[in-house]
Amino acid sequence: MAIKPLLTKDFATENLHQLSVYEKTGGYAGFKRALEMQPDELVELVKKSGLRGRGGAGFPTGNKWGFLPKGMYPRYLVCNADESEPGCFKDRYLIEKSPHQVLEGILIASYAIGCNLAFIYIRGEYLPQTEALETAIDEARQAGYLGKNVLGKGYDIDVILHRGAGAYICGEETALLTSLEGYRGEPRLKPPFPAVKGLYGKPTVVNNVETVCNLPHIVLNGADWFAAIGTPTGRGTRVWCMSGHVNRPGNYELENGTPIRELIEEHGGGVWKNRTLKAFQPGGASMMVLLPEHLDVALDFDAIQKAGSLAGAGAMVVMDETTCMVDAARRYVKFFHHESCGKCTPCREGTFWMANLFDQFEAGDAKPGDIDLLLDIGYNIDGRSFCPLGDASTWFPRSVIKFFREEFQEHISEKGCPFKKSVQEAVA
Amino acid sequence: MATVQTEQVTLTVNGQSVTVPKGTLILDAAKKIGIDIPIFCSHPKMAPVAVCRMCLVEVEKMPKLQPACAVYVADGMVVKTTTEQVNKYQKGVLEFLLINHPLDCPICDKGGECPLQDQTYQYGPGASRYQFDKAHFDKAVPLSDKILLDRERCVLCWRCTRFSEEISGERELALIQRGVHTIIGTFNDEPAKSAYQGNWTEICPVGALTSRQYRFISRPWDLDRTPSICPGCSMGCNIQIDARNNKIGRFQSRENLAVDDSWLCDYGRYSFPNFQRQSMERPRVRRDGRLEEVAYEDAIAFTVDALKRAGGQAAGWASPADTNEELVLFRRLFREVLRSPHLDHRSAAVPDAEPDDMSLAIADIERLDCAVVLGGQEVIDAAPVLHLRLFKAQRKGLTVLKVGAGQVAEAVAGVRPDCTVVGILATEANKAAAVELQSKLQRKVKGSVRRLLVTTGPNGRGAKDLGILPHLGPGYASLNGQAGKGRTEWPGAGLRALYVHESSPLHGFTPSDAESMWLPTLPLIVFHRFKPSPLDEMAHVILPGHAFTEKDGTVTNMEGRVQRISRGLDADWVLEDWRVFQEIANGLGAGWAYESVADITAELVGSLPPYAALNRGERVLWSEPG
Amino acid sequence: MALAKATAEQIKDLAARYPSRQSAIIPALWAAQHEQGYVTDEAMHEIAEHLGLPPSLIEATASFYSMFLTRPEGRHDVVICINAPCMLRGADEMVAYLERQLGVRDGGTTADGAITWHSTIECLGACGGAPMMQVDHRFEEDLTPERIDAIIERLRTTPASHDAEPKRPSPRPRAKKSQN
């Protein structure tokens, strides 16, 4: 498709991270325009644009804003930059290349919801990106984009950049708020939802980095313009993080609805080393595996869901014929085990048990009943855990058992990983 | 307060219809019709957290199983707690909980009263499919001199950490580490300082938090359980005496929402060794300077003779831990038989002993908008469970002002004039300041000002009500000029005998310096007590008596609530204290014929009408609330 | 070892920055770790005092997050990701190579005290540049044995603290008090 990128259109511009350069590309024009509008108009505009959250759940952004109870202040905007989903590295890219675009989006969202103090929660591992945002905030403050009486329009806004310290769970919005309040990043019961009772018990909106990056463009070009891009249920573009066995891994911003095949074969340059595609995984570590037969599925929330997976946070992990699917699942399960906050029983104990079982497959000690045992443990976690982390820990492994059960059986019958053995035999 | 008509909601649980107020949890709605949903983390005193996931049930129209402990009912809701899905899941979650649980039930103090054990039998899988090493943690970690923590048994239900945050507010226990490595503990495993640690052991649904004093003492099915009242202070917390083979194993809480709200303090809970009888003891009388063992009749006869000589010059001190029934007879013995006005139960001079206005009940603290704690921590130390009530109210918006006992002006300045109900809490020793503060505040604030005085001992209130005072009779009646001398005046008052009745070592007759000089000069000291003490050395007669654990009776707490204690331990060789009083009185010519404690209780209620509150479960009130 | 005066001041400033001083716990732990290399019990106690919070709360938070260190480590911190996207592009081989070159096991510190390394299953957000590692929290991507050699060489001779502080910390704006 021939649509030009929106968020990344100027990313080739040198020193785009600097305020002056960003302004030359039209930066902060969206915020200025927004300040000319009434906050309610902005909320309506974003609702009309059909923008859906880019953090994973795909909830309509304007609706999320609209849930804030009338007349309750203060209210907070928190930008979720805790990107930690294995396979995802788009927020990092968006921040690194154009921190002001992120900030501008935050300012627009803050103004729209009537927030005077916004937060960016950035994961602890993103140190260079923390620095980039710190610098951008300083520059913007000096330029009068944030502070008291911004641009003389009578609006006060400040932004606090808050660096996490290593906990995947903090990407879950209620855990993020708990963490931002200084506690252990454990998710909270919903309801109450953050829109009603969020940060410090006040109405709060949590928006992902990529989500807010869309806002300046929507404000400048209008809801109709945005709604014309993408698919009816997936307006606009998404930045896809491609990794794994492709020739050109990296971030690619594509119009929603683009076939997966185009992403992998054209943009990613196809499967590397002239090998064959075995499987791919959209969305990130949490999401179910898809097969070559799904290559013509569109990059779109609903289309991917229909195919049996989820678009999640926009990852695309490509696996060629040499991939041990059991080992891939093992890594993810160990990841979820490592990142389980420990709050609820099924996730805490279940991921621990699954991790043990996967290690047993890897070590060649698994027994025939272990495949069904894995499925059963998954049954007792999925839909039972406190937050989606536990649920998600079971999706990829269970989908791999569904499509590649024979690989598990081979691990049992050959007392170890058949892929590693063939590599060793080839070397010998 | 405006009456709010609570909206009712009707739902079905397992096909049975139930109507409950809006805002009820599924768990409680089910309980109302006798349907038990298994839980670990849920606790009626704490906000729902839904972490253990034991209580998941099916709710129609909801795709996932829902935590019954955290989901509120809705009209028309259809809940199912025994479907195949739920049963299978319950087996699954118990299997999860047990994969890292040591299953050391045979050596666990919780065995036999352990929700994890019970629910595993009822809902769990027969066997575990888990075949790997369990995660290992420290066992028998001393959290303090009172509590041991077994980190392997812990199922991370968060009850203890939530207690620390929501109930006591000390935030001393916390979750440390993450995921399967999560443990509970104090900062850096430093000794816990909380005054309420014993409650952690009671709310722990497994054997992770146990009392050091109860370690390996008993199995719950071997315990004899007796309802009683805590002997620690005048709060009147309801307890259960758990004893095995006539030996106290522990005191457990016994919920009384009006008094203790189901909690105990450690001072009271762990005071039980004080009430454990060490040996079989017989009465003794001093002959030729030496104490000789004698039978009760002999000791009583000796006492009668000696008291006859002292007559009106005999003084009587009864402990503020005695039962009301003992106090009734003790007063009659002195006032009516010996014709002596010199009666007291106090240890120091207390300015007066007018009936308190009794306008503030313990539970009413939750309905105040400002509470002045006159004396600060001293008041809390005198009745530690008060803090839990204050903190509970504080979480609901109560302003608590802690000031020194002498800081009346500061207290007045600190209370906002728009308060509608202000409470003053003080110890009885600071009553004058409390009364002064009350009248000053009454002029300042819009609403009412009430006070609650912490009395001394589990029955200091009863002792005052029943006239164990030198200047007042039962019901604070005037003695019409017949007032005697109070304890602090006894040395040098020319007295000829002292009868000390001390039923609790926690509230004993500890001689002051002046008394230490005076006691050896007395021709007669009758020491009628539960436990040996240094006073034994000066006594002419030692009469063994019962501890509160060994007798029936009633005690009156600080707010005037009369509560029953019951005999939980046998000490048959000890003559009941009231019988001793009766026999002495009869030896002196009285014709008492009480046959049981109940006779005395009945007489008390008949002769002192406010004590009829006992039979109605109400507080004894001496004047209308102001 | 008590925290330096400047760190203590920084922590107090942080407390004033947020609508709730408790929010300053993580930034305060970072400040302590930047100064002392890891988070000591004493530092946690001090943070608790500066923030007016019970120390158990500080430990509860500190121990939850994987980036707070509880023991002294080498001058440089090397973390290599072995999650699936990195595994697909040869992370295991890079781990084996790194281990061989450094001569210490996963989690260990080289004899010269220069490098503490460990593998991690926690994605570090550079799957597009896999295999990758973070050196003092900065990205090193598209690893090859040659690149690893060069990095090790550099680290052995650079004195920088292993837990780099963000460059040019901005002036701390004070948070506005919430307006009700």
PDB file of N, CA and C in Angstrom, chain A residues 73-74 86-87 89 92 116 123-125 127 131 134 138 141 148 160 162-166 179-185 200 244-246 249 317 331-332 335 339, chain C residues 17-18 20 22-23 26 30 60-61 64-68 82-83 87-89 92 121-123 125-128 134 137-138 141 166-168 170 173 176 178 180:
ATOM      1  N   TYR A  73     -11.428  16.567  39.883  1.00  0.00           N
ATOM      2  CA  TYR A  73     -10.050  17.015  39.659  1.00  0.00           C
ATOM      3  C   TYR A  73      -9.262  16.856  40.940  1.00  0.00           C
ATOM      4  N   PRO A  74      -7.927  16.762  40.917  1.00  0.00           N
ATOM      5  CA  PRO A  74      -7.133  16.688  39.699  1.00  0.00           C
ATOM      6  C   PRO A  74      -7.326  15.355  38.997  1.00  0.00           C
ATOM      7  N   PRO A  86       8.400  -8.974  25.144  1.00  0.00           N
ATOM      8  CA  PRO A  86       9.425  -9.534  24.261  1.00  0.00           C
ATOM      9  C   PRO A  86       8.962  -9.477  22.811  1.00  0.00           C
ATOM     10  N   GLY A  87       9.799  -8.920  21.968  1.00  0.00           N
ATOM     11  CA  GLY A  87       9.450  -8.756  20.568  1.00  0.00           C
ATOM     12  C   GLY A  87       9.100  -7.315  20.226  1.00  0.00           C
ATOM     13  N   PHE A  89       9.831  -3.208  20.351  1.00  0.00           N
ATOM     14  CA  PHE A  89      10.863  -2.183  20.574  1.00  0.00           C
ATOM     15  C   PHE A  89      10.524  -0.918  19.811  1.00  0.00           C
ATOM     16  N   ARG A  92      10.608   2.471  22.177  1.00  0.00           N
ATOM     17  CA  ARG A  92      12.009   2.867  22.297  1.00  0.00           C
ATOM     18  C   ARG A  92      12.413   3.677  21.055  1.00  0.00           C
ATOM     19  N   ASN A 116      -3.303  18.712  34.597  1.00  0.00           N
ATOM     20  CA  ASN A 116      -2.239  19.705  34.749  1.00  0.00           C
ATOM     21  C   ASN A 116      -0.909  19.087  35.156  1.00  0.00           C
ATOM     22  N   ARG A 123      10.429   2.414  31.228  1.00  0.00           N
ATOM     23  CA  ARG A 123      11.062   1.256  31.869  1.00  0.00           C
ATOM     24  C   ARG A 123      12.512   1.570  32.220  1.00  0.00           C
ATOM     25  N   GLY A 124      12.973   0.970  33.307  1.00  0.00           N
ATOM     26  CA  GLY A 124      14.305   1.260  33.829  1.00  0.00           C
ATOM     27  C   GLY A 124      15.418   0.945  32.853  1.00  0.00           C
ATOM     28  N   GLU A 125      15.171  -0.032  31.982  1.00  0.00           N
ATOM     29  CA  GLU A 125      16.218  -0.450  31.054  1.00  0.00           C
ATOM     30  C   GLU A 125      16.451   0.571  29.954  1.00  0.00           C
ATOM     31  N   LEU A 127      17.631   3.544  29.481  1.00  0.00           N
ATOM     32  CA  LEU A 127      18.389   4.692  29.994  1.00  0.00           C
ATOM     33  C   LEU A 127      18.623   5.765  28.923  1.00  0.00           C
ATOM     34  N   GLU A 131      17.121   9.627  28.961  1.00  0.00           N
ATOM     35  CA  GLU A 131      17.890  10.866  28.739  1.00  0.00           C
ATOM     36  C   GLU A 131      17.281  11.694  27.619  1.00  0.00           C
ATOM     37  N   GLU A 134      14.192  13.337  28.978  1.00  0.00           N
ATOM     38  CA  GLU A 134      14.559  14.403  29.938  1.00  0.00           C
ATOM     39  C   GLU A 134      14.954  15.661  29.188  1.00  0.00           C
ATOM     40  N   ASP A 138      13.086  19.337  29.071  1.00  0.00           N
ATOM     41  CA  ASP A 138      13.775  20.597  29.390  1.00  0.00           C
ATOM     42  C   ASP A 138      13.629  21.613  28.267  1.00  0.00           C
ATOM     43  N   ARG A 141      10.168  22.906  28.058  1.00  0.00           N
ATOM     44  CA  ARG A 141       9.851  23.831  29.140  1.00  0.00           C
ATOM     45  C   ARG A 141      10.427  25.202  28.838  1.00  0.00           C
ATOM     46  N   LYS A 148       3.709  26.950  33.415  1.00  0.00           N
ATOM     47  CA  LYS A 148       2.506  27.734  33.717  1.00  0.00           C
ATOM     48  C   LYS A 148       2.060  28.488  32.463  1.00  0.00           C
ATOM     49  N   ILE A 160       6.227  14.848  34.561  1.00  0.00           N
ATOM     50  CA  ILE A 160       7.270  14.187  35.356  1.00  0.00           C
ATOM     51  C   ILE A 160       7.645  12.882  34.661  1.00  0.00           C
ATOM     52  N   HIS A 162       9.222   9.409  34.988  1.00  0.00           N
ATOM     53  CA  HIS A 162       9.444   8.486  36.100  1.00  0.00           C
ATOM     54  C   HIS A 162      10.044   7.209  35.541  1.00  0.00           C
ATOM     55  N   ARG A 163      11.236   6.881  36.017  1.00  0.00           N
ATOM     56  CA  ARG A 163      11.929   5.711  35.486  1.00  0.00           C
ATOM     57  C   ARG A 163      11.652   4.503  36.356  1.00  0.00           C
ATOM     58  N   GLY A 164      11.181   3.432  35.758  1.00  0.00           N
ATOM     59  CA  GLY A 164      10.960   2.175  36.474  1.00  0.00           C
ATOM     60  C   GLY A 164      12.283   1.520  36.803  1.00  0.00           C
ATOM     61  N   ALA A 165      12.209   0.266  37.223  1.00  0.00           N
ATOM     62  CA  ALA A 165      13.448  -0.371  37.666  1.00  0.00           C
ATOM     63  C   ALA A 165      13.463  -1.865  37.377  1.00  0.00           C
ATOM     64  N   GLY A 166      12.768  -2.254  36.315  1.00  0.00           N
ATOM     65  CA  GLY A 166      12.863  -3.657  35.929  1.00  0.00           C
ATOM     66  C   GLY A 166      11.712  -4.493  36.435  1.00  0.00           C
ATOM     67  N   SER A 179       3.028   1.133  40.775  1.00  0.00           N
ATOM     68  CA  SER A 179       4.476   1.348  40.769  1.00  0.00           C
ATOM     69  C   SER A 179       4.796   2.840  40.834  1.00  0.00           C
ATOM     70  N   LEU A 180       4.047   3.609  40.082  1.00  0.00           N
ATOM     71  CA  LEU A 180       4.273   5.065  40.072  1.00  0.00           C
ATOM     72  C   LEU A 180       3.996   5.663  41.453  1.00  0.00           C
ATOM     73  N   GLU A 181       3.136   5.020  42.197  1.00  0.00           N
ATOM     74  CA  GLU A 181       2.879   5.478  43.572  1.00  0.00           C
ATOM     75  C   GLU A 181       3.947   4.996  44.535  1.00  0.00           C
ATOM     76  N   GLY A 182       4.943   4.300  44.014  1.00  0.00           N
ATOM     77  CA  GLY A 182       6.077   3.908  44.855  1.00  0.00           C
ATOM     78  C   GLY A 182       6.024   2.493  45.368  1.00  0.00           C
ATOM     79  N   TYR A 183       4.910   1.836  45.152  1.00  0.00           N
ATOM     80  CA  TYR A 183       4.756   0.477  45.687  1.00  0.00           C
ATOM     81  C   TYR A 183       5.363  -0.554  44.734  1.00  0.00           C
ATOM     82  N   ARG A 184       5.236  -1.803  45.156  1.00  0.00           N
ATOM     83  CA  ARG A 184       5.554  -2.925  44.298  1.00  0.00           C
ATOM     84  C   ARG A 184       4.563  -2.896  43.130  1.00  0.00           C
ATOM     85  N   GLY A 185       5.049  -3.177  41.953  1.00  0.00           N
ATOM     86  CA  GLY A 185       4.194  -3.076  40.772  1.00  0.00           C
ATOM     87  C   GLY A 185       3.213  -4.208  40.648  1.00  0.00           C
ATOM     88  N   TYR A 200      -3.034   7.982  42.598  1.00  0.00           N
ATOM     89  CA  TYR A 200      -3.374   8.670  43.854  1.00  0.00           C
ATOM     90  C   TYR A 200      -4.886   8.710  44.077  1.00  0.00           C
ATOM     91  N   GLY A 244      13.613 -11.702  14.603  1.00  0.00           N
ATOM     92  CA  GLY A 244      13.721 -13.134  14.316  1.00  0.00           C
ATOM     93  C   GLY A 244      14.375 -13.370  12.970  1.00  0.00           C
ATOM     94  N   HIS A 245      13.887 -14.406  12.323  1.00  0.00           N
ATOM     95  CA  HIS A 245      14.583 -14.893  11.129  1.00  0.00           C
ATOM     96  C   HIS A 245      14.190 -14.158   9.858  1.00  0.00           C
ATOM     97  N   VAL A 246      14.424 -12.867   9.802  1.00  0.00           N
ATOM     98  CA  VAL A 246      14.198 -12.119   8.563  1.00  0.00           C
ATOM     99  C   VAL A 246      15.500 -11.414   8.188  1.00  0.00           C
ATOM    100  N   PRO A 249      15.467  -7.096  10.058  1.00  0.00           N
ATOM    101  CA  PRO A 249      14.645  -6.831  11.243  1.00  0.00           C
ATOM    102  C   PRO A 249      14.604  -5.335  11.530  1.00  0.00           C
ATOM    103  N   VAL A 317       7.432 -11.642  15.328  1.00  0.00           N
ATOM    104  CA  VAL A 317       8.606 -12.485  15.504  1.00  0.00           C
ATOM    105  C   VAL A 317       8.530 -13.612  14.471  1.00  0.00           C
ATOM    106  N   ARG A 331      11.376 -20.304  26.360  1.00  0.00           N
ATOM    107  CA  ARG A 331      11.924 -18.980  26.706  1.00  0.00           C
ATOM    108  C   ARG A 331      10.805 -18.059  27.198  1.00  0.00           C
ATOM    109  N   TYR A 332       9.706 -18.068  26.472  1.00  0.00           N
ATOM    110  CA  TYR A 332       8.615 -17.181  26.867  1.00  0.00           C
ATOM    111  C   TYR A 332       8.044 -17.579  28.231  1.00  0.00           C
ATOM    112  N   PHE A 335      10.239 -16.478  30.810  1.00  0.00           N
ATOM    113  CA  PHE A 335      10.086 -15.024  30.937  1.00  0.00           C
ATOM    114  C   PHE A 335       8.891 -14.690  31.838  1.00  0.00           C
ATOM    115  N   GLU A 339       8.770 -12.842  35.431  1.00  0.00           N
ATOM    116  CA  GLU A 339       8.100 -11.556  35.565  1.00  0.00           C
ATOM    117  C   GLU A 339       6.789 -11.626  36.342  1.00  0.00           C
TER     118      GLU A 339
ATOM    119  N   ARG C  17       8.621  16.571  44.821  1.00  0.00           N
ATOM    120  CA  ARG C  17       8.310  16.691  43.413  1.00  0.00           C
ATOM    121  C   ARG C  17       6.963  16.049  43.060  1.00  0.00           C
ATOM    122  N   TYR C  18       6.641  15.009  43.789  1.00  0.00           N
ATOM    123  CA  TYR C  18       5.430  14.236  43.459  1.00  0.00           C
ATOM    124  C   TYR C  18       4.253  14.631  44.348  1.00  0.00           C
ATOM    125  N   SER C  20       2.594  12.637  45.960  1.00  0.00           N
ATOM    126  CA  SER C  20       2.733  11.821  47.164  1.00  0.00           C
ATOM    127  C   SER C  20       4.201  11.450  47.314  1.00  0.00           C
ATOM    128  N   GLN C  22       5.541   9.100  48.600  1.00  0.00           N
ATOM    129  CA  GLN C  22       5.844   7.690  48.402  1.00  0.00           C
ATOM    130  C   GLN C  22       6.309   7.408  46.975  1.00  0.00           C
ATOM    131  N   SER C  23       5.832   8.232  46.037  1.00  0.00           N
ATOM    132  CA  SER C  23       6.248   8.066  44.651  1.00  0.00           C
ATOM    133  C   SER C  23       7.755   8.242  44.479  1.00  0.00           C
ATOM    134  N   ILE C  26      11.151   4.837  44.256  1.00  0.00           N
ATOM    135  CA  ILE C  26      11.988   4.274  43.190  1.00  0.00           C
ATOM    136  C   ILE C  26      13.076   5.267  42.765  1.00  0.00           C
ATOM    137  N   TRP C  30      17.123   4.637  43.062  1.00  0.00           N
ATOM    138  CA  TRP C  30      18.066   4.877  41.966  1.00  0.00           C
ATOM    139  C   TRP C  30      19.195   5.787  42.434  1.00  0.00           C
ATOM    140  N   ALA C  60      10.244  -3.570  50.514  1.00  0.00           N
ATOM    141  CA  ALA C  60       9.221  -4.242  49.709  1.00  0.00           C
ATOM    142  C   ALA C  60       9.342  -3.799  48.253  1.00  0.00           C
ATOM    143  N   THR C  61       9.494  -2.504  48.062  1.00  0.00           N
ATOM    144  CA  THR C  61       9.606  -1.978  46.704  1.00  0.00           C
ATOM    145  C   THR C  61      10.955  -2.341  46.083  1.00  0.00           C
ATOM    146  N   PHE C  64      11.335  -5.790  44.751  1.00  0.00           N
ATOM    147  CA  PHE C  64      10.411  -6.197  43.686  1.00  0.00           C
ATOM    148  C   PHE C  64      11.025  -5.992  42.308  1.00  0.00           C
ATOM    149  N   TYR C  65      11.858  -4.978  42.178  1.00  0.00           N
ATOM    150  CA  TYR C  65      12.360  -4.579  40.866  1.00  0.00           C
ATOM    151  C   TYR C  65      13.740  -5.178  40.621  1.00  0.00           C
ATOM    152  N   SER C  66      13.885  -5.762  39.429  1.00  0.00           N
ATOM    153  CA  SER C  66      15.096  -6.545  39.180  1.00  0.00           C
ATOM    154  C   SER C  66      16.352  -5.699  39.022  1.00  0.00           C
ATOM    155  N   MET C  67      16.193  -4.393  38.796  1.00  0.00           N
ATOM    156  CA  MET C  67      17.398  -3.603  38.528  1.00  0.00           C
ATOM    157  C   MET C  67      18.081  -3.057  39.782  1.00  0.00           C
ATOM    158  N   PHE C  68      17.440  -3.205  40.919  1.00  0.00           N
ATOM    159  CA  PHE C  68      18.115  -2.760  42.139  1.00  0.00           C
ATOM    160  C   PHE C  68      19.002  -3.873  42.658  1.00  0.00           C
ATOM    161  N   ILE C  82      18.459 -13.465  26.438  1.00  0.00           N
ATOM    162  CA  ILE C  82      18.323 -14.798  25.830  1.00  0.00           C
ATOM    163  C   ILE C  82      16.857 -15.162  25.587  1.00  0.00           C
ATOM    164  N   ASN C  83      16.002 -14.141  25.574  1.00  0.00           N
ATOM    165  CA  ASN C  83      14.608 -14.455  25.277  1.00  0.00           C
ATOM    166  C   ASN C  83      14.470 -14.869  23.808  1.00  0.00           C
ATOM    167  N   MET C  87      17.185 -15.385  21.002  1.00  0.00           N
ATOM    168  CA  MET C  87      17.584 -16.784  20.802  1.00  0.00           C
ATOM    169  C   MET C  87      17.565 -17.122  19.311  1.00  0.00           C
ATOM    170  N   LEU C  88      16.536 -16.628  18.618  1.00  0.00           N
ATOM    171  CA  LEU C  88      16.405 -16.947  17.191  1.00  0.00           C
ATOM    172  C   LEU C  88      17.613 -16.461  16.394  1.00  0.00           C
ATOM    173  N   ARG C  89      18.237 -15.420  16.894  1.00  0.00           N
ATOM    174  CA  ARG C  89      19.360 -14.853  16.153  1.00  0.00           C
ATOM    175  C   ARG C  89      20.697 -15.123  16.826  1.00  0.00           C
ATOM    176  N   ASP C  92      22.287 -17.547  22.292  1.00  0.00           N
ATOM    177  CA  ASP C  92      22.946 -18.589  23.096  1.00  0.00           C
ATOM    178  C   ASP C  92      24.432 -18.698  22.746  1.00  0.00           C
ATOM    179  N   ILE C 121      16.305 -13.218  30.886  1.00  0.00           N
ATOM    180  CA  ILE C 121      15.162 -13.655  30.104  1.00  0.00           C
ATOM    181  C   ILE C 121      14.219 -12.479  29.907  1.00  0.00           C
ATOM    182  N   GLU C 122      14.544 -11.375  30.572  1.00  0.00           N
ATOM    183  CA  GLU C 122      13.719 -10.178  30.458  1.00  0.00           C
ATOM    184  C   GLU C 122      14.125  -9.444  29.190  1.00  0.00           C
ATOM    185  N   CYS C 123      13.168  -9.271  28.293  1.00  0.00           N
ATOM    186  CA  CYS C 123      13.462  -8.609  27.015  1.00  0.00           C
ATOM    187  C   CYS C 123      13.968  -7.196  27.263  1.00  0.00           C
ATOM    188  N   GLY C 125      14.339  -4.931  24.776  1.00  0.00           N
ATOM    189  CA  GLY C 125      13.798  -4.003  23.789  1.00  0.00           C
ATOM    190  C   GLY C 125      14.739  -3.708  22.634  1.00  0.00           C
ATOM    191  N   ALA C 126      15.458  -4.710  22.189  1.00  0.00           N
ATOM    192  CA  ALA C 126      16.309  -4.506  21.014  1.00  0.00           C
ATOM    193  C   ALA C 126      16.256  -5.749  20.130  1.00  0.00           C
ATOM    194  N   CYS C 127      15.076  -6.335  20.028  1.00  0.00           N
ATOM    195  CA  CYS C 127      14.931  -7.583  19.265  1.00  0.00           C
ATOM    196  C   CYS C 127      15.328  -7.367  17.810  1.00  0.00           C
ATOM    197  N   GLY C 128      15.131  -6.151  17.325  1.00  0.00           N
ATOM    198  CA  GLY C 128      15.489  -5.859  15.943  1.00  0.00           C
ATOM    199  C   GLY C 128      16.996  -5.831  15.737  1.00  0.00           C
ATOM    200  N   GLN C 134      23.134  -5.139  26.986  1.00  0.00           N
ATOM    201  CA  GLN C 134      23.224  -3.800  27.539  1.00  0.00           C
ATOM    202  C   GLN C 134      24.484  -3.725  28.378  1.00  0.00           C
ATOM    203  N   HIS C 137      23.644  -0.272  30.972  1.00  0.00           N
ATOM    204  CA  HIS C 137      22.313   0.169  30.558  1.00  0.00           C
ATOM    205  C   HIS C 137      22.304   0.868  29.201  1.00  0.00           C
ATOM    206  N   ARG C 138      23.374   0.692  28.428  1.00  0.00           N
ATOM    207  CA  ARG C 138      23.345   1.244  27.065  1.00  0.00           C
ATOM    208  C   ARG C 138      23.402   0.100  26.069  1.00  0.00           C
ATOM    209  N   GLU C 141      24.107  -3.709  19.995  1.00  0.00           N
ATOM    210  CA  GLU C 141      23.262  -4.597  19.202  1.00  0.00           C
ATOM    211  C   GLU C 141      24.062  -5.307  18.112  1.00  0.00           C
ATOM    212  N   PRO C 166      21.607   8.595  34.557  1.00  0.00           N
ATOM    213  CA  PRO C 166      21.227   9.303  33.333  1.00  0.00           C
ATOM    214  C   PRO C 166      22.059  10.563  33.183  1.00  0.00           C
ATOM    215  N   LYS C 167      22.498  10.823  31.953  1.00  0.00           N
ATOM    216  CA  LYS C 167      23.286  12.031  31.712  1.00  0.00           C
ATOM    217  C   LYS C 167      22.412  13.256  31.875  1.00  0.00           C
ATOM    218  N   ARG C 168      23.013  14.314  32.242  1.00  0.00           N
ATOM    219  CA  ARG C 168      22.416  15.619  32.513  1.00  0.00           C
ATOM    220  C   ARG C 168      20.998  15.516  33.104  1.00  0.00           C
ATOM    221  N   SER C 170      17.846  16.757  34.683  1.00  0.00           N
ATOM    222  CA  SER C 170      17.253  18.081  34.476  1.00  0.00           C
ATOM    223  C   SER C 170      16.995  18.745  35.816  1.00  0.00           C
ATOM    224  N   PRO C 173      11.584  20.134  38.557  1.00  0.00           N
ATOM    225  CA  PRO C 173      10.436  21.004  38.780  1.00  0.00           C
ATOM    226  C   PRO C 173       9.631  20.498  39.963  1.00  0.00           C
ATOM    227  N   LYS C 176       3.004  20.490  41.242  1.00  0.00           N
ATOM    228  CA  LYS C 176       1.950  21.344  41.804  1.00  0.00           C
ATOM    229  C   LYS C 176       1.136  20.520  42.789  1.00  0.00           C
ATOM    230  N   SER C 178      -2.080  19.090  44.312  1.00  0.00           N
ATOM    231  CA  SER C 178      -3.324  18.780  43.621  1.00  0.00           C
ATOM    232  C   SER C 178      -4.389  19.809  43.984  1.00  0.00           C
ATOM    233  N   ASN C 180      -8.131  20.610  44.332  1.00  0.00           N
ATOM    234  CA  ASN C 180      -9.415  19.906  44.390  1.00  0.00           C
ATOM    235  C   ASN C 180     -10.561  20.832  44.056  1.00  0.00           C
TER     236      ASN C 180
END
